[in-house]
């Protein structure tokens, strides 16, 4: 019992929660945007891998860290455009297309990585984002180190939550996006092109996914390896349901998952006699339970996964 | 008077098919014009041209004297023409205000002015007597309320001309009545309206002028005051339409008997102590305003629900179980109220829909395998015998028009030769020609000795087809009166719950 309390009482554990949550926040917001306009984007796993690779490679080739993030965002957007063309313009199955993009983007990332870094026993590294203590705020006891001694992309992710929450619920564009996910015919009848809106939103959402991937290679670690996304993309897809398609709850969900993850990592080191794989399972099992609890209240966007064709009902 | 809208010599062809040919139509300020025509006459195409969804091959559209550029979907809205679609273009998970405001502000504005939007919506709502709660979620609204939101959406876009595409197709009779009252008020306040319809009584009661469209052409234009239902029916169909005559009944044994049945409505109104008998070779009409328990009654007889109390006897026996397979095995044929939701599976083929109900019959499957050849042959026979137009055996049934889909359902039910036929709102949403066809089939079934339970809210239909009539009010059934004694006034009283006259008539019948 005291072991648990020690873990829960340590600042290091809570500081890790926000760090672990950051790529999930990016990814969940990305999926959330896509689904809000009615398109499921299962390409996320591959898009995050590609973002991780392209961000790292940009910095490895001498680029600035932020240039790396930008490259990841652009790379994500390109795959987003591919997904959008296939699912929105051609109206193909969103499941199949998304999985295809995940397979393609993952393999493509590794291919490009191998072209750039042909052989090495230990993967080369870059100098990652350093923690940036916010002047003044980081001095606050307990909260300071937890919340305000993070890397810059973490602050960006938190800011994006606020921006998206405001944007979706307080601006005409956000309303049009939500409407597109509910009833694209209604949007079209009001003179807005739902197809262009969908394409643009999917690209933006995929850009966020790419940045989430880049966080892994440019802030959480400092090198790239092909399996590093490790199912985080799928977790994001589930978190969107858990979040009931709201940005604020998406943050909450990402933090909750990150908390389980940070907790089990520390449990592994202190509890003996239990296979560590059981602890690895813990966040996923708890996520499924949380999902079951939340999903009953879900108000799924009504046009999710329905391709829009003009004049057809 | 000023002319607010003119459609001039519009022609539109789709390949070899001419949807509109040289159609001209105009609308004066403050006027209600009915655009009357059967399904497929080109009404919707014409309106789609007005709204820029299609480009006309010839002709022009002018709003308040200004020509609209063809093929621009926003142009008509900007010029002040609003459209209320038959299938609502609403988002169920968003609020009324959000639905109305979508697309009304510049997309790149950083803040949506909801306060101003709400004020404008409330002002319109008051001015035209269209009550809504701006913060209500659309999913929680009734169909009638959704339509109000659709109208307000058009008005919010500053529409002065309002086009309503079959506005009553999804409404109950009461809701339709209140809609037309609202429309008349709107016209009195200076709005100009066109409503598209194939229902004659609506056109007669709500319009100032009628334009009749047949096969893409304007065949007549009449002041409503100077025409009649009969004339309009003939103009619309192109020949005199006669609803079939009902021959005297030869009632036989009791086929179906409900004994004091109570049943909690599953999402619909409950039944409270319902008793009736249905004889072989007769039609029992159940009339009533929607929402009084009709759906539950139809579900009970169809085998969807078991009674909570009381019993439903089929040929004198209570079924072993109250479920659909037992109901079908007992010889009950069902024409469901909502043919799209309950009568068919839209994305499955015609033949699958035609046999699905009896897929376990040896005729259509053996050893767990579907006998496709037999199923397809049966479907072809239905398509041929019941004149289902536009259907192919393998085509998706969703593509059929309402009338043809109903013909297929009728064929499916009647070829099984049911002893008891339950027809719920069988002609809802159908045009004159199709209605006559459905009625003929129902009378035919009765003629060969089936008992027909007809549930409808259409007075003419119930009087025309039934031998005896009961009203359904608040989940209870009125006494039965013979159809010969029925008129609009008496049935109106019965539907309102005043059963004194009906009781007297029933007592007279029994005394004889």
XYZ file of C-alpha atoms in Angstrom, chain B residues 99-394:
296
model
C -29.112 24.121 -37.384
C -30.602 27.424 -38.398
C -27.339 29.372 -38.206
C -25.141 26.988 -40.181
C -23.718 28.727 -43.199
C -25.338 32.081 -42.461
C -22.133 33.756 -41.314
C -18.808 34.125 -43.043
C -16.849 30.951 -42.364
C -13.716 32.837 -41.414
C -15.315 34.965 -38.713
C -13.547 34.319 -35.433
C -16.638 34.395 -33.327
C -20.139 33.295 -34.136
C -22.726 35.830 -32.987
C -25.181 33.480 -31.337
C -26.979 36.198 -29.387
C -27.917 38.025 -32.572
C -28.845 34.730 -34.211
C -31.101 33.770 -31.353
C -32.778 37.188 -31.363
C -33.471 36.955 -35.094
C -34.796 33.405 -34.768
C -37.113 34.327 -31.904
C -38.386 37.345 -33.798
C -39.235 35.209 -36.847
C -40.702 32.532 -34.653
C -43.057 35.042 -33.078
C -43.947 36.913 -36.237
C -45.052 33.755 -38.046
C -46.339 31.790 -35.104
C -43.743 29.017 -35.483
C -42.983 28.088 -31.896
C -39.558 26.553 -31.255
C -37.028 26.291 -28.463
C -33.698 27.464 -29.932
C -31.652 25.386 -27.498
C -33.559 22.124 -28.009
C -31.679 19.284 -29.666
C -33.306 18.483 -33.004
C -33.293 14.745 -32.189
C -35.769 15.483 -29.378
C -38.285 17.231 -31.646
C -41.370 15.747 -33.273
C -41.664 15.592 -37.050
C -43.950 18.617 -37.071
C -41.478 20.614 -35.020
C -38.627 19.600 -37.324
C -40.590 21.000 -40.210
C -41.054 24.253 -38.342
C -37.287 24.407 -37.941
C -36.877 23.835 -41.679
C -39.260 26.675 -42.459
C -37.524 28.953 -39.966
C -34.200 28.078 -41.531
C -35.461 29.346 -44.866
C -36.949 32.465 -43.289
C -33.699 33.074 -41.414
C -32.000 33.276 -44.808
C -34.403 36.149 -45.527
C -36.573 34.129 -47.860
C -39.569 35.938 -49.293
C -40.491 33.064 -51.546
C -40.874 29.702 -49.888
C -41.018 26.393 -51.737
C -42.289 23.383 -49.819
C -41.675 19.964 -51.350
C -44.509 17.638 -50.315
C -44.659 19.246 -46.896
C -47.279 16.886 -45.493
C -45.705 13.605 -46.623
C -44.392 12.880 -43.149
C -46.987 14.717 -41.077
C -50.042 13.420 -39.303
C -53.376 14.808 -40.468
C -53.467 17.174 -37.496
C -49.963 18.467 -38.045
C -50.780 19.015 -41.716
C -53.853 21.042 -40.775
C -51.824 23.291 -38.508
C -49.105 23.634 -41.135
C -51.576 24.957 -43.690
C -52.986 27.403 -41.191
C -49.433 28.684 -40.688
C -48.816 28.912 -44.424
C -51.961 30.977 -44.945
C -50.848 33.315 -42.195
C -47.437 33.635 -43.786
C -48.999 34.494 -47.129
C -51.183 37.093 -45.441
C -48.005 38.691 -44.108
C -46.565 39.069 -47.582
C -44.612 35.889 -48.168
C -45.198 34.007 -51.385
C -45.401 30.241 -51.364
C -45.328 27.282 -53.689
C -46.129 23.899 -52.304
C -45.646 20.675 -54.160
C -48.240 18.025 -53.589
C -50.137 15.136 -55.037
C -52.916 15.285 -52.479
C -56.043 16.838 -53.877
C -57.717 17.818 -50.633
C -54.617 19.735 -49.555
C -54.447 21.581 -52.802
C -58.136 22.445 -52.632
C -58.005 23.690 -49.071
C -54.707 25.538 -48.982
C -53.905 27.104 -52.348
C -55.006 30.158 -54.306
C -53.975 28.776 -57.651
C -53.078 25.324 -58.935
C -50.572 24.415 -61.619
C -50.914 20.827 -62.786
C -47.849 19.034 -64.080
C -48.031 15.780 -65.979
C -45.131 13.999 -67.618
C -42.966 17.083 -67.331
C -45.454 19.476 -68.938
C -47.844 22.014 -67.516
C -51.220 20.610 -68.525
C -53.444 23.102 -66.763
C -53.569 26.095 -64.520
C -56.655 26.878 -62.448
C -57.814 29.296 -59.807
C -58.509 26.985 -56.887
C -61.924 28.545 -56.340
C -62.951 27.663 -59.886
C -61.997 24.013 -59.964
C -62.877 20.796 -58.201
C -61.137 17.732 -56.846
C -62.564 15.651 -59.665
C -61.303 17.963 -62.384
C -57.860 18.165 -60.813
C -57.644 14.399 -60.397
C -58.405 13.904 -64.053
C -55.924 16.585 -65.132
C -53.219 15.134 -62.943
C -53.585 11.513 -63.975
C -54.612 12.216 -67.564
C -57.707 10.045 -67.372
C -60.641 9.822 -65.077
C -59.493 7.979 -61.973
C -62.036 5.868 -60.281
C -61.383 4.406 -56.934
C -62.755 0.874 -57.092
C -66.278 0.087 -55.919
C -66.842 -2.001 -52.859
C -69.285 -4.846 -53.380
C -71.518 -5.977 -50.524
C -69.707 -8.138 -47.990
C -70.473 -11.757 -47.233
C -68.973 -12.026 -43.778
C -68.070 -15.512 -42.625
C -66.555 -16.993 -39.484
C -64.631 -14.906 -36.965
C -60.968 -15.025 -37.970
C -59.443 -12.672 -35.501
C -60.698 -11.656 -32.121
C -59.179 -9.323 -29.574
C -60.536 -9.745 -26.069
C -59.925 -6.778 -23.819
C -56.306 -6.433 -24.892
C -54.042 -4.032 -23.060
C -50.527 -3.427 -24.266
C -47.984 -0.830 -23.233
C -46.819 1.009 -26.349
C -43.204 0.327 -27.282
C -42.311 3.913 -27.953
C -45.843 4.571 -29.224
C -49.264 4.998 -27.631
C -50.590 2.135 -25.498
C -53.685 0.017 -26.016
C -56.150 0.087 -23.128
C -58.677 -2.670 -23.231
C -59.239 -3.198 -26.936
C -61.840 -5.688 -28.167
C -62.912 -6.360 -31.738
C -63.822 -9.175 -34.076
C -62.765 -9.539 -37.674
C -64.790 -11.874 -39.883
C -63.792 -13.658 -43.035
C -64.703 -11.682 -46.138
C -65.043 -8.317 -44.467
C -62.969 -5.225 -43.971
C -62.843 -3.648 -40.555
C -61.642 -0.059 -40.763
C -59.861 1.515 -37.826
C -59.791 5.268 -38.203
C -57.989 7.700 -35.997
C -55.519 10.520 -35.742
C -51.962 9.190 -35.669
C -50.533 8.534 -32.252
C -53.642 7.011 -30.704
C -52.376 3.452 -30.593
C -52.564 2.440 -34.273
C -48.905 1.479 -34.449
C -49.214 -0.641 -31.326
C -52.383 -2.299 -32.606
C -50.721 -3.128 -35.912
C -47.704 -4.487 -34.033
C -49.934 -6.655 -31.873
C -51.764 -8.237 -34.774
C -48.529 -8.633 -36.764
C -47.021 -10.631 -33.928
C -44.419 -8.054 -32.938
C -45.767 -7.719 -29.401
C -47.638 -9.978 -27.026
C -50.595 -8.526 -25.130
C -49.867 -7.470 -21.530
C -53.426 -8.414 -20.596
C -56.320 -9.957 -22.489
C -55.974 -12.251 -25.475
C -55.694 -12.146 -29.220
C -57.399 -15.166 -30.723
C -56.597 -16.277 -34.257
C -59.402 -18.445 -35.626
C -60.567 -19.000 -32.065
C -57.224 -20.037 -30.605
C -54.546 -18.106 -28.839
C -51.269 -18.662 -30.717
C -48.616 -20.802 -29.004
C -46.413 -17.771 -28.914
C -46.981 -14.172 -29.849
C -44.215 -13.702 -32.379
C -43.850 -13.011 -36.054
C -43.198 -16.575 -37.299
C -46.334 -17.803 -35.507
C -48.348 -14.906 -36.885
C -47.213 -15.660 -40.426
C -47.780 -19.391 -39.969
C -51.295 -18.614 -38.751
C -51.988 -16.897 -42.058
C -51.563 -13.264 -41.159
C -50.306 -11.016 -43.938
C -48.822 -7.682 -43.010
C -48.564 -4.382 -44.816
C -46.537 -2.271 -42.408
C -47.066 1.397 -41.769
C -43.546 2.498 -42.645
C -42.558 0.646 -45.795
C -38.993 1.954 -45.774
C -38.235 1.113 -42.161
C -40.277 -2.032 -41.622
C -41.516 -3.192 -44.984
C -38.273 -3.422 -46.911
C -34.521 -3.496 -46.477
C -33.420 -0.757 -48.830
C -29.989 -2.006 -49.786
C -31.040 -5.579 -50.440
C -32.319 -6.724 -53.788
C -35.917 -6.950 -54.866
C -35.961 -10.752 -54.776
C -34.428 -10.893 -51.330
C -37.045 -8.478 -50.077
C -39.788 -10.409 -51.789
C -39.016 -13.722 -50.090
C -37.269 -12.800 -46.843
C -40.463 -13.007 -44.819
C -40.987 -16.622 -45.850
C -37.401 -17.671 -46.379
C -37.879 -20.773 -44.189
C -40.818 -22.013 -46.213
C -39.883 -25.174 -48.126
C -40.782 -23.291 -51.266
C -37.809 -20.945 -50.825
C -35.220 -22.931 -48.902
C -34.255 -26.485 -48.261
C -31.469 -27.928 -46.148
C -30.379 -24.474 -45.077
C -29.811 -23.335 -48.661
C -31.848 -20.663 -50.364
C -33.603 -21.880 -53.472
C -32.652 -18.925 -55.555
C -34.289 -20.000 -58.761
C -37.662 -20.441 -57.044
C -37.260 -17.163 -55.174
C -36.382 -15.277 -58.313
C -39.233 -16.830 -60.240
C -41.657 -15.876 -57.468
C -40.307 -12.323 -57.526
C -40.645 -12.093 -61.282
C -44.240 -13.228 -60.972
C -44.953 -10.521 -58.407
C -43.307 -7.835 -60.539
C -45.400 -8.932 -63.504
C -48.743 -9.569 -61.785
C -48.655 -6.518 -59.569
C -47.243 -4.202 -62.220
C -44.226 -3.141 -60.164
C -42.593 -0.630 -62.476
C -38.904 0.138 -62.460
C -38.052 -3.014 -60.533
C -35.546 -5.611 -61.589
C -35.158 -8.862 -59.689
C -31.604 -8.056 -58.660
